[in-house]
XYZ file of C-alpha atoms in Angstrom:
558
model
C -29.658 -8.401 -41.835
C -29.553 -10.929 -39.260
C -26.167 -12.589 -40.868
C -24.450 -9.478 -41.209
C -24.795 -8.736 -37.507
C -23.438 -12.467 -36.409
C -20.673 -11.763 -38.779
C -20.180 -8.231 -37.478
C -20.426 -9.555 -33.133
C -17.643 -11.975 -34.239
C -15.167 -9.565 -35.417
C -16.004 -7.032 -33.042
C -15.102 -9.549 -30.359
C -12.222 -10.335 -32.360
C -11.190 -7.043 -32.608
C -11.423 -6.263 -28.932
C -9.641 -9.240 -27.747
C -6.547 -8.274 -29.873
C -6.781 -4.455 -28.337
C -6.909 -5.787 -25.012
C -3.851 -8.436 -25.494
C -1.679 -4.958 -27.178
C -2.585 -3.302 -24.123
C -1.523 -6.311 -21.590
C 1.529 -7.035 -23.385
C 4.130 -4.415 -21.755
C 2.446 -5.102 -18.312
C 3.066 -8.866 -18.375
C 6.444 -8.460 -20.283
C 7.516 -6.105 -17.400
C 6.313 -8.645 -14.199
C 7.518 -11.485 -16.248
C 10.934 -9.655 -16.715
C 11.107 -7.662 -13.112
C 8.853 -9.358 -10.540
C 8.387 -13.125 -11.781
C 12.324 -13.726 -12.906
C 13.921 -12.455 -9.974
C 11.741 -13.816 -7.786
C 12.007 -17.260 -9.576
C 16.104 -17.387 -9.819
C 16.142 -16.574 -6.022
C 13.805 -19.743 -4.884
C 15.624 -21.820 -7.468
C 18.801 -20.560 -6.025
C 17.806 -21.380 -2.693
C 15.979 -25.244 -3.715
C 18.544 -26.469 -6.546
C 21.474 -28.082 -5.601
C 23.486 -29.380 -8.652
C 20.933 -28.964 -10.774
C 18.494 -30.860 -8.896
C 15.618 -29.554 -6.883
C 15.634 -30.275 -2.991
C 11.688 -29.859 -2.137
C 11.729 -31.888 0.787
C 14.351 -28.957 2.054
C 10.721 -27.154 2.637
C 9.387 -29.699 5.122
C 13.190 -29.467 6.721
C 12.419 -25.811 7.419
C 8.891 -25.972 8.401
C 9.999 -28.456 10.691
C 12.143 -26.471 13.231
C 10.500 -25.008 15.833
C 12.233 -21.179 15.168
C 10.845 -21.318 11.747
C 7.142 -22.165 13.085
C 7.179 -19.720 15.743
C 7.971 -17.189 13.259
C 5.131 -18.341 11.389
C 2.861 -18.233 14.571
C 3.664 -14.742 15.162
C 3.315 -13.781 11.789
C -0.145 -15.012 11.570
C -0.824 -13.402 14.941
C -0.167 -10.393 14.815
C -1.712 -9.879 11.399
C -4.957 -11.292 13.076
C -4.554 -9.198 15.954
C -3.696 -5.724 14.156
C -6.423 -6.832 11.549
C -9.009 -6.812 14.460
C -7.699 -4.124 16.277
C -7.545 -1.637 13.023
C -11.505 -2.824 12.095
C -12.392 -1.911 15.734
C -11.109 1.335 15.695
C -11.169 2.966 12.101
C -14.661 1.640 11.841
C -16.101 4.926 13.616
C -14.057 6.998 11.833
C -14.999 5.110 8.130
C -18.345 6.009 9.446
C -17.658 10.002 10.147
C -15.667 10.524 6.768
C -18.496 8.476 4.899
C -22.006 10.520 6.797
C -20.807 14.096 8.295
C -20.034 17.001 6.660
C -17.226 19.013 8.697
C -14.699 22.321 8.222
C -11.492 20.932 7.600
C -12.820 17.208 6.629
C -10.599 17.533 3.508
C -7.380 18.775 5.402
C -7.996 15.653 7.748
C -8.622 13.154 4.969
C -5.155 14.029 3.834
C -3.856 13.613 7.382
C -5.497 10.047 7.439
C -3.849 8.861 4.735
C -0.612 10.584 5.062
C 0.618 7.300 7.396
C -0.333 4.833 5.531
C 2.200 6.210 2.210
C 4.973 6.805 4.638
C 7.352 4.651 4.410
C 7.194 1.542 7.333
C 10.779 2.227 8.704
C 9.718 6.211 9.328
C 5.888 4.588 11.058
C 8.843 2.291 13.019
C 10.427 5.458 13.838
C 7.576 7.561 14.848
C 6.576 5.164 17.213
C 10.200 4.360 18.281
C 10.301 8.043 19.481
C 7.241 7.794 21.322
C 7.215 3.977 23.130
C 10.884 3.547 23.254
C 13.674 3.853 25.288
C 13.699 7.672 26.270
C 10.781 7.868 24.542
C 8.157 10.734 25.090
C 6.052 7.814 27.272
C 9.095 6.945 28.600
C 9.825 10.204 29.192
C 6.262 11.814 30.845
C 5.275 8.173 32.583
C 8.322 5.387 32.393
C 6.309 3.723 30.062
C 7.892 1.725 27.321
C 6.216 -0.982 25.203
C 9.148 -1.532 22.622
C 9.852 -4.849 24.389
C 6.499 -5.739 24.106
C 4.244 -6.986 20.665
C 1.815 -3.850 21.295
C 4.265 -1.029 19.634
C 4.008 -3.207 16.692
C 0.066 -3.728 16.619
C -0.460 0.186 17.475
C 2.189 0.596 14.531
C -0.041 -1.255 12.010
C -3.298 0.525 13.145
C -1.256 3.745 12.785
C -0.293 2.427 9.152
C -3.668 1.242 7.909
C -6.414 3.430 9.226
C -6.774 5.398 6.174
C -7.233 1.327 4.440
C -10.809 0.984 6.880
C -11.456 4.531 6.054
C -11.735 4.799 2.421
C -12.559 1.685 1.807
C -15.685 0.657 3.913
C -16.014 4.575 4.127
C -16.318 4.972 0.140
C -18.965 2.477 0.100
C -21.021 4.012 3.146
C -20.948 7.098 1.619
C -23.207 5.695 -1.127
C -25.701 3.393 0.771
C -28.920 5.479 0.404
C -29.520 6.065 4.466
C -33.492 5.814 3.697
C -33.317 1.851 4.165
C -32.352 2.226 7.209
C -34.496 4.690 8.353
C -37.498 2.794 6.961
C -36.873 -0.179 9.038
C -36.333 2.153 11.960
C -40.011 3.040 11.081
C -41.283 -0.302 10.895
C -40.083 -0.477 14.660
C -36.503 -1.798 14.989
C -34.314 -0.126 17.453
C -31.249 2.013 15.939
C -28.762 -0.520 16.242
C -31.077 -3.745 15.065
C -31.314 -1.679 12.173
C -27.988 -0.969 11.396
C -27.000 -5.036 12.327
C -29.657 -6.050 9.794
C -29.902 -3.497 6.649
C -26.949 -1.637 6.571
C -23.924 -4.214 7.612
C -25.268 -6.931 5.475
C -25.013 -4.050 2.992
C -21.169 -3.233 4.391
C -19.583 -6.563 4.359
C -18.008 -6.641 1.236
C -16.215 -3.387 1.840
C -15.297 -4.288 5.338
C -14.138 -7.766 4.067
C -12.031 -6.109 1.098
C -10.131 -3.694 3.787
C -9.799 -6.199 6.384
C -8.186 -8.372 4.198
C -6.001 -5.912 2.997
C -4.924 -5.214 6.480
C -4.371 -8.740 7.157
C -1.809 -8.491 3.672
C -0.136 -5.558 5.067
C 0.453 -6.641 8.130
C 0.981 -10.242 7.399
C 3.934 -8.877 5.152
C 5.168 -6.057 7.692
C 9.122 -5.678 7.371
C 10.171 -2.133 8.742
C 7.806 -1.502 12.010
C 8.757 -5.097 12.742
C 12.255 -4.747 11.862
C 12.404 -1.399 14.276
C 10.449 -2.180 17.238
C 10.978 -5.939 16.983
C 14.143 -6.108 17.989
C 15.160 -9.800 18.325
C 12.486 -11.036 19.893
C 10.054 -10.397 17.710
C 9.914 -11.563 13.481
C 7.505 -11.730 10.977
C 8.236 -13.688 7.702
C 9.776 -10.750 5.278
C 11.677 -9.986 8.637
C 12.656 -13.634 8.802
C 13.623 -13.818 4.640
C 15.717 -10.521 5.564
C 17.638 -12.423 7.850
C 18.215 -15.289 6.700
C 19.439 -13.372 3.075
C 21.674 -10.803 4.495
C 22.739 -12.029 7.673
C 22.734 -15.635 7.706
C 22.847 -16.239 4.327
C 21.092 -19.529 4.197
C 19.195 -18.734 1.113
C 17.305 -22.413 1.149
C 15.261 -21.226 4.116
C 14.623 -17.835 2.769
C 13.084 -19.744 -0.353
C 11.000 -21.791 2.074
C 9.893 -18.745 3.618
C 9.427 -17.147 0.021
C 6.941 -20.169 -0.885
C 5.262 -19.875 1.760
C 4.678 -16.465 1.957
C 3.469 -16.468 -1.855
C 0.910 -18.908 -1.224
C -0.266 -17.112 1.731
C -0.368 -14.257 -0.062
C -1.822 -15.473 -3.239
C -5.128 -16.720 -0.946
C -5.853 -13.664 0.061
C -5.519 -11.681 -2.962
C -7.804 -14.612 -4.627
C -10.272 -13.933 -1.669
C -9.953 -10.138 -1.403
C -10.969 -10.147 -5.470
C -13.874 -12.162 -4.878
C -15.138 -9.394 -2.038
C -14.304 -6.970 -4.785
C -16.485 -8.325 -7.291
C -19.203 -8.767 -4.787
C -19.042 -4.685 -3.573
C -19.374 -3.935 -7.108
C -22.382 -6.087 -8.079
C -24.063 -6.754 -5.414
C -25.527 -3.268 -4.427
C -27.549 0.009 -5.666
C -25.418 3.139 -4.561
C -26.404 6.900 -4.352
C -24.424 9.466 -4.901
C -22.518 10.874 -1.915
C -23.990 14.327 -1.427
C -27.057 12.193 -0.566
C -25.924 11.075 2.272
C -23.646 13.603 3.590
C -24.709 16.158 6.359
C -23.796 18.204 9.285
C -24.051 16.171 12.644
C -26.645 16.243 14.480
C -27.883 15.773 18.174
C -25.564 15.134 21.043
C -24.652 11.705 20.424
C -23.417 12.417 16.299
C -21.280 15.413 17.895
C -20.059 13.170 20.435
C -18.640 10.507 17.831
C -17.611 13.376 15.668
C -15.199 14.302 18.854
C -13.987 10.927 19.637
C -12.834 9.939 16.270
C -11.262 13.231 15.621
C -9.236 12.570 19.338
C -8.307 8.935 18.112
C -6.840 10.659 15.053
C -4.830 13.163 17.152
C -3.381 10.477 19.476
C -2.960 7.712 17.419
C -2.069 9.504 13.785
C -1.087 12.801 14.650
C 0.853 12.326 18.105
C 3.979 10.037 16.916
C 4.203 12.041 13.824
C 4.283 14.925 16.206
C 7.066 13.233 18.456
C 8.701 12.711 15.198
C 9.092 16.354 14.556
C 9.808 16.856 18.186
C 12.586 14.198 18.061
C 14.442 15.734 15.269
C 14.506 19.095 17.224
C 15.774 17.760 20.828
C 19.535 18.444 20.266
C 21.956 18.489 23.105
C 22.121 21.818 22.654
C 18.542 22.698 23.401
C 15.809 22.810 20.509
C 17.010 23.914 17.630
C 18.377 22.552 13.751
C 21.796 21.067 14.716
C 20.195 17.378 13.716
C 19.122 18.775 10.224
C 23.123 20.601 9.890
C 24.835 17.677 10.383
C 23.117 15.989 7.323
C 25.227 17.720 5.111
C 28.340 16.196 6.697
C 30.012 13.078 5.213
C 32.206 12.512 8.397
C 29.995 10.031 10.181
C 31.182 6.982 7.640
C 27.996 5.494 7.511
C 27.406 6.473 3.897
C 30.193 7.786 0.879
C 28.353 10.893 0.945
C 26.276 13.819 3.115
C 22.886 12.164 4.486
C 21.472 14.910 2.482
C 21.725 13.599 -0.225
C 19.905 11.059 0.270
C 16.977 14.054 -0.586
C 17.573 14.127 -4.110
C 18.686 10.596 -5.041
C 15.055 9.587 -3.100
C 13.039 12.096 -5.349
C 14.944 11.502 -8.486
C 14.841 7.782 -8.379
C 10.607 8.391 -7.449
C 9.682 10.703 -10.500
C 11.681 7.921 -12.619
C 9.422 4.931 -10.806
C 6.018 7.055 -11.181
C 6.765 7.407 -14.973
C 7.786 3.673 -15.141
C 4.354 2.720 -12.742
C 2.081 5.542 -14.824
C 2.779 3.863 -18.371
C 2.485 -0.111 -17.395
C -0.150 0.639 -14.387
C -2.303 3.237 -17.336
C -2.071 0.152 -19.805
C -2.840 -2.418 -17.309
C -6.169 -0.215 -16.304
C -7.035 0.127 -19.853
C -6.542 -4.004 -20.084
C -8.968 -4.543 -17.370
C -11.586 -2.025 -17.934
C -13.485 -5.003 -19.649
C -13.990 -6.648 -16.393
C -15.473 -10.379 -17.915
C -12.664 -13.470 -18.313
C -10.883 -15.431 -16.514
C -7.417 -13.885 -18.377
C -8.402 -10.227 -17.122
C -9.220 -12.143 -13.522
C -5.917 -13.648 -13.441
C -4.064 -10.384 -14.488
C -5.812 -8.727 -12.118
C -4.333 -10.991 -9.765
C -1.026 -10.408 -11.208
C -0.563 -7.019 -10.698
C -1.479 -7.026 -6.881
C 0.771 -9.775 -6.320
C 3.640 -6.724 -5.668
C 2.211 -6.293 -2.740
C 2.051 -9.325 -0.284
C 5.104 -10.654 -2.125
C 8.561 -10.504 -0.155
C 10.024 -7.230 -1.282
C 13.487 -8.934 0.129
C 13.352 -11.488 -2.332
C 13.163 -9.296 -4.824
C 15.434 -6.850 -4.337
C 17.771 -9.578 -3.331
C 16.958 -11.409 -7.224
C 17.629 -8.578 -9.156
C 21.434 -8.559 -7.834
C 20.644 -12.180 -8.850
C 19.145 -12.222 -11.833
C 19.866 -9.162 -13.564
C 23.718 -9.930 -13.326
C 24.039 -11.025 -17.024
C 23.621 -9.227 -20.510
C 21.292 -7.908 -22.068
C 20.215 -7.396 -18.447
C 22.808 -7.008 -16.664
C 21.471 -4.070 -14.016
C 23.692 -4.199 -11.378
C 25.566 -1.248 -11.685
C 22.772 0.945 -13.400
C 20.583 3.623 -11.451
C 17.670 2.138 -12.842
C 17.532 -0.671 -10.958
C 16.155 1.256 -7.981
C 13.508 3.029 -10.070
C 12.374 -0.298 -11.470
C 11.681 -1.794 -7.837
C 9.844 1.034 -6.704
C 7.690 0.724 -9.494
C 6.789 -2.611 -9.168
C 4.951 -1.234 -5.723
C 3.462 1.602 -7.420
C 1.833 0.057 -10.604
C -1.097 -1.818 -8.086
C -2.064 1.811 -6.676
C -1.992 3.180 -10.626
C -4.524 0.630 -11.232
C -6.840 0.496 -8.628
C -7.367 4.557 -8.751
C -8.012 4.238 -12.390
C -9.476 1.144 -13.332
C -13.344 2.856 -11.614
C -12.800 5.649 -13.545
C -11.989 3.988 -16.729
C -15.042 1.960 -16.319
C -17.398 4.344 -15.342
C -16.722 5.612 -18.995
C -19.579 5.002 -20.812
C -18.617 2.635 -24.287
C -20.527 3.807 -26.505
C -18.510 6.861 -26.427
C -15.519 4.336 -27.413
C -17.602 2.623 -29.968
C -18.622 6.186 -31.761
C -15.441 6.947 -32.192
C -14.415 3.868 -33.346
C -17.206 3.589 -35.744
C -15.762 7.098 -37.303
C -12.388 5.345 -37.905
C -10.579 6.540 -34.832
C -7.806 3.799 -33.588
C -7.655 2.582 -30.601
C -4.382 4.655 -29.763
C -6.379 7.848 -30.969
C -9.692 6.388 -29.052
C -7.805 6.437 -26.024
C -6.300 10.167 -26.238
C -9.475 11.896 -27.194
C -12.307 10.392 -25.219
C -10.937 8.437 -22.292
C -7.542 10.539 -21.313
C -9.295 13.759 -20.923
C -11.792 11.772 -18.712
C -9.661 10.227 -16.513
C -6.965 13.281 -16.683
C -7.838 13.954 -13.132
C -7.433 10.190 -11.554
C -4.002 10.055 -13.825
C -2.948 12.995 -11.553
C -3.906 11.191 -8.876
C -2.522 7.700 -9.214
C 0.703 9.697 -9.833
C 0.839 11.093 -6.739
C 0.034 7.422 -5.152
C 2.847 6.361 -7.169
C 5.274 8.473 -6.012
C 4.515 8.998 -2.451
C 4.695 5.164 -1.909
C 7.599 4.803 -4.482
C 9.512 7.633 -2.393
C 9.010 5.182 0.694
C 9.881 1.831 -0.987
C 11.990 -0.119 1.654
C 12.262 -3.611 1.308
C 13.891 -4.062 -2.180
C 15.339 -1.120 -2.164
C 17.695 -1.995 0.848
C 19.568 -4.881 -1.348
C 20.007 -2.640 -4.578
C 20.728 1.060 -3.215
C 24.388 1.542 -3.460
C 26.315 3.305 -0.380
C 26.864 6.627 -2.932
C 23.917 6.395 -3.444
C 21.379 5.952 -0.408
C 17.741 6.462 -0.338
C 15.500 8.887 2.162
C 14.360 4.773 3.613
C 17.444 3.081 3.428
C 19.372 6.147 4.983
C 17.164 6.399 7.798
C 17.532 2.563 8.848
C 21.107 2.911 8.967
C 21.481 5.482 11.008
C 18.907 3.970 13.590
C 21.287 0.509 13.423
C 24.311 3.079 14.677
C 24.665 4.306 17.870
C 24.963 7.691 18.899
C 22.447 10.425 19.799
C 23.321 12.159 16.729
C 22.738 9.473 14.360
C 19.650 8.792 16.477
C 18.982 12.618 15.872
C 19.611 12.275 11.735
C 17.559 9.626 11.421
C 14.682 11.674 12.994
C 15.080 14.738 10.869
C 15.429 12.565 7.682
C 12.231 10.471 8.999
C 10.452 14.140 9.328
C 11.746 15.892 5.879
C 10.127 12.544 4.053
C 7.075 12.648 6.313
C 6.547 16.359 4.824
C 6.897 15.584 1.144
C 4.352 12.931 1.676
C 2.364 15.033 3.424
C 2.705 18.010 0.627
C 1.872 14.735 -2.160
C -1.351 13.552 -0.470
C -2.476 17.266 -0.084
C -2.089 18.429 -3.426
C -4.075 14.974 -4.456
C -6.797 16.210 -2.091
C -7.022 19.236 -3.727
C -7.216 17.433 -7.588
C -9.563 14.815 -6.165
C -13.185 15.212 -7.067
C -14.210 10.941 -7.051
C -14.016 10.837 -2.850
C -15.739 7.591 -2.663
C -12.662 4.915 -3.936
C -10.239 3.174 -2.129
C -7.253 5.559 -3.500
């Protein structure tokens, strides 16, 4: 008996190696293929000269003092906004993880609805409320688009719904009675929080601090807006250097760097990861969850919902506002004169931007559902350095210069059998590369919260893995599938950075649209911009409502 089961483990093991390498294949074929290749040809591009590679062209960049204040400020501000988002999403993590509230769910969705918008419509919003003419501006003669605070208030706007569900999932699972027994064994309120409960919180706060620090680290469209020359972070920098100098050596430099950078965090942001999810014994939400109570609770309750209001819901209010001002008085002539091609900024209407934005996103949420479901299903056996490293893989999407790759594929995919250039899915394919790391991280605690044995029963009945998959885990995860669909698309709709290289003029993008008409002058394509700015704010708003609605899991990141 004993020797059947050692001869049974090993071909069980076998077995479930192979199934996991099927499942990874596609995923890796598609990064190698649209993330690693482009990205590749455009730093050998930029460090090969006659066949040769120049790598001491990367100390000759590093070296001139433009290129290290860059750097400087990128680092900065990334600290800064990274501290600055902690300190005040923090209380409202806290809220959303312990009170129970009418319209909590409504407001959940309003959190979150910045941080899927697009950054050139966040650059916007607060362009119409800090800027020139601005409603500050406006009410006080206050402007701060010359200075580096638009920007940091910018990136708290952005990622407050980061701090929010991610230290706020975790709170809302840390059983509150270990806190309140230390408050019994006589520490004060707070000396009980500082020692049981944030020892308890530091992963999570780690995990969404550091994903701050990515997102602002790599910030391209608030910077790009209310930077104005003064101001440049690194993508802004490899923009620049791409499109307008076209010194493609130092945007490789740049690209190097920012990889590395990039790749440290995501190395230390997986080790936090790992820590939140071993490293603690969780309770189920409705535990923990109740109506405030006492004067102080109500008191928090009211300050975090007025941070919300000024700080989330006030420049997408100015937004809307914005896009109504017409000479004219308040009224639609902004939204009218999208459907005119006579401004000569694009080969068609603004208006159409609309439809080539939503067509192009349904086409990158398919694309990001299939490689970002198989990629989940990969990973759901967490052990192994390979799943570690393909973890890795699939976030790298996000801290990676989204300029150098939309600037590779018109590099890289100029040559059959992939020869791209001219096709519509080029667009689709870019967006999707930004999607697939939201697929997986809204499935992948589903899929492993499924217990295995359900797997292995089926299996044992001479199921295949295919058939395994459709009838016991899809109609489990059905409901997170819904949801990282909706991710999918609302940050695929908002896709800027690659996008701007590959969109052709007939056919813009809702993003790419909107930043051209802010670089014209002119009230009215000041005025365009706004109302396209406010008709994508409202489909994203519409996407992360519906997902509110679906969502049953509130304790994840996304």
């Amino acid at each position: 008996m004993d020797l059947a089961r050692t001869e049974v483990a090993p071909r069980k093991s076998r077995k479930e190696s192979a199934t996991r390498m099927g499942l990874m294949a596609l995923p890796v074929a598609f990064f190698a293929v649209f993330f690693a290749y482009p990205v590749t040809a455009i730093v050998a591009r930029g460090l090969k000269t006659d066949g040769a590679w120049r790598f001491g062209r990367i100390g000759e960049v590093l070296a001139q003092s433009d290129i290290r204040h860059v750097l400087w400020f990128t680092t900065w501000q990334a600290l800064a906004s990274t501290a600055l988002t902690l300190l005040i999403a923090l209380p409202g993590a806290y809220v959303f993880a312990r009170f129970d509230f009418r319209g909590k769910q409504v407001l959940r969705a309003v959190v979150t609805v910045p941080f899927v918008l697009p950054t050139v419509v966040v650059g916007t919003a607060f362009l119409a409320l800090v800027g020139r003419g601005g409603l500050l501006d406006q009410l006080w003669g206050v402007r701060l688009d010359t200075t580096v605070w638009a920007i940091l208030l910018a990136h708290v706007f952005f990622n407050y719904a980061v701090v929010v569900r991610t230290v706020g999932g975790l709170w809302s699972q840390l059983d509150p009675r270990q806190e309140e027994a230390a408050r019994m064994l006589g520490a004060s309120r707070f000396a009980a929080w500082r020692k049981v409960t944030l020892p308890a919180l530091s992963p999570a706060v780690a995990a969404a601090a550091l994903m701050v620090f990515l997102f602002t680290f790599t910030s391209f469209g608030v910077v790009q807006i209310l930077g104005g020359p003064t101001f440049s972070t690194l993508e802004v920098e490899i923009y620049r250097q791409t499109s307008e100098i076209f010194d493609l050596a130092t945007a490789a430099v740049l690209t190097i760097v920012q990889f590395v950078a990039v790749g440290a965090i995501l190395a230390v942001h997986a080790w936090t990861v790992r820590r939140r999810e071993t490293a603690l014994r969780l309770v189920a939400p409705e535990v923990t969850v109740r109506r405030p109570r006492g004067a102080g609770q109500w008191a928090l309750l009211g300050g975090v919902l007025a941070s919300i209001l000024v700080l989330l819901v006030l420049p997408l209010g100015v937004l809307v506002q914005r896009s109504l001002d017409a000479p004219g008085g308040y009224g639609f002539a902004y939204y009218k004169a999208l459907t005119s091609s006579d401004s000569g900024i694009f080969l068609v209407a603004p208006i159409a931007a609309i439809g080539n934005s939503l067509e192009y996103a349904l086409a990158a949420t398919a694309i990001a559902v299939v490689i970002g479901g198989l990629a989940a299903a990969a990973l759901t056996r967490r052990t192994g350095r390979l799943v570690r490293g393909f973890d890795a893989l699939l976030m790298l999407p996000l801290g990676v210069s989204a300029v150098t790759v939309g600037f590779g594929f018109l590099i890289a995919l100029d040559e059959p059998p992939l020869d791209l250039r001219s096709s519509w899915i080029l667009v689709p394919l870019a967006q999707a590369l930004v999607g697939v790391p939201f697929v997986v991280r809204t499935m992948l605690p589903v899929l492993r919260a499924v217990d295995g044995r359900l797997r292995e029963a089926a299996a044992v009945l001479g199921a295949s893995p295919w058939r395994v998959w459709r009838e016991v885990d899809l109609p489990i995860v059905r409901r997170a599938l819904l949801i990282a669909a909706g991710f999918a698309f609302a940050v695929s709709l908002g896709e800027f950075g690659a996008t701007v290289f590959i969109a052709r003029p007939d056919n813009p993008t809702l993003p790419v649209a909107v930043a051209r008409l802010l670089g014209r002058a002119g009230d009215l394509n000041y005025g365009q911009a706004m109302a396209l700015s406010t008709i994508l704010m409202v489909v994203c708003a519409v996407a992360l409502l519906l997902l509110e609605r679906i969502r049953t899991d509130r304790t994840g990141e996304f």
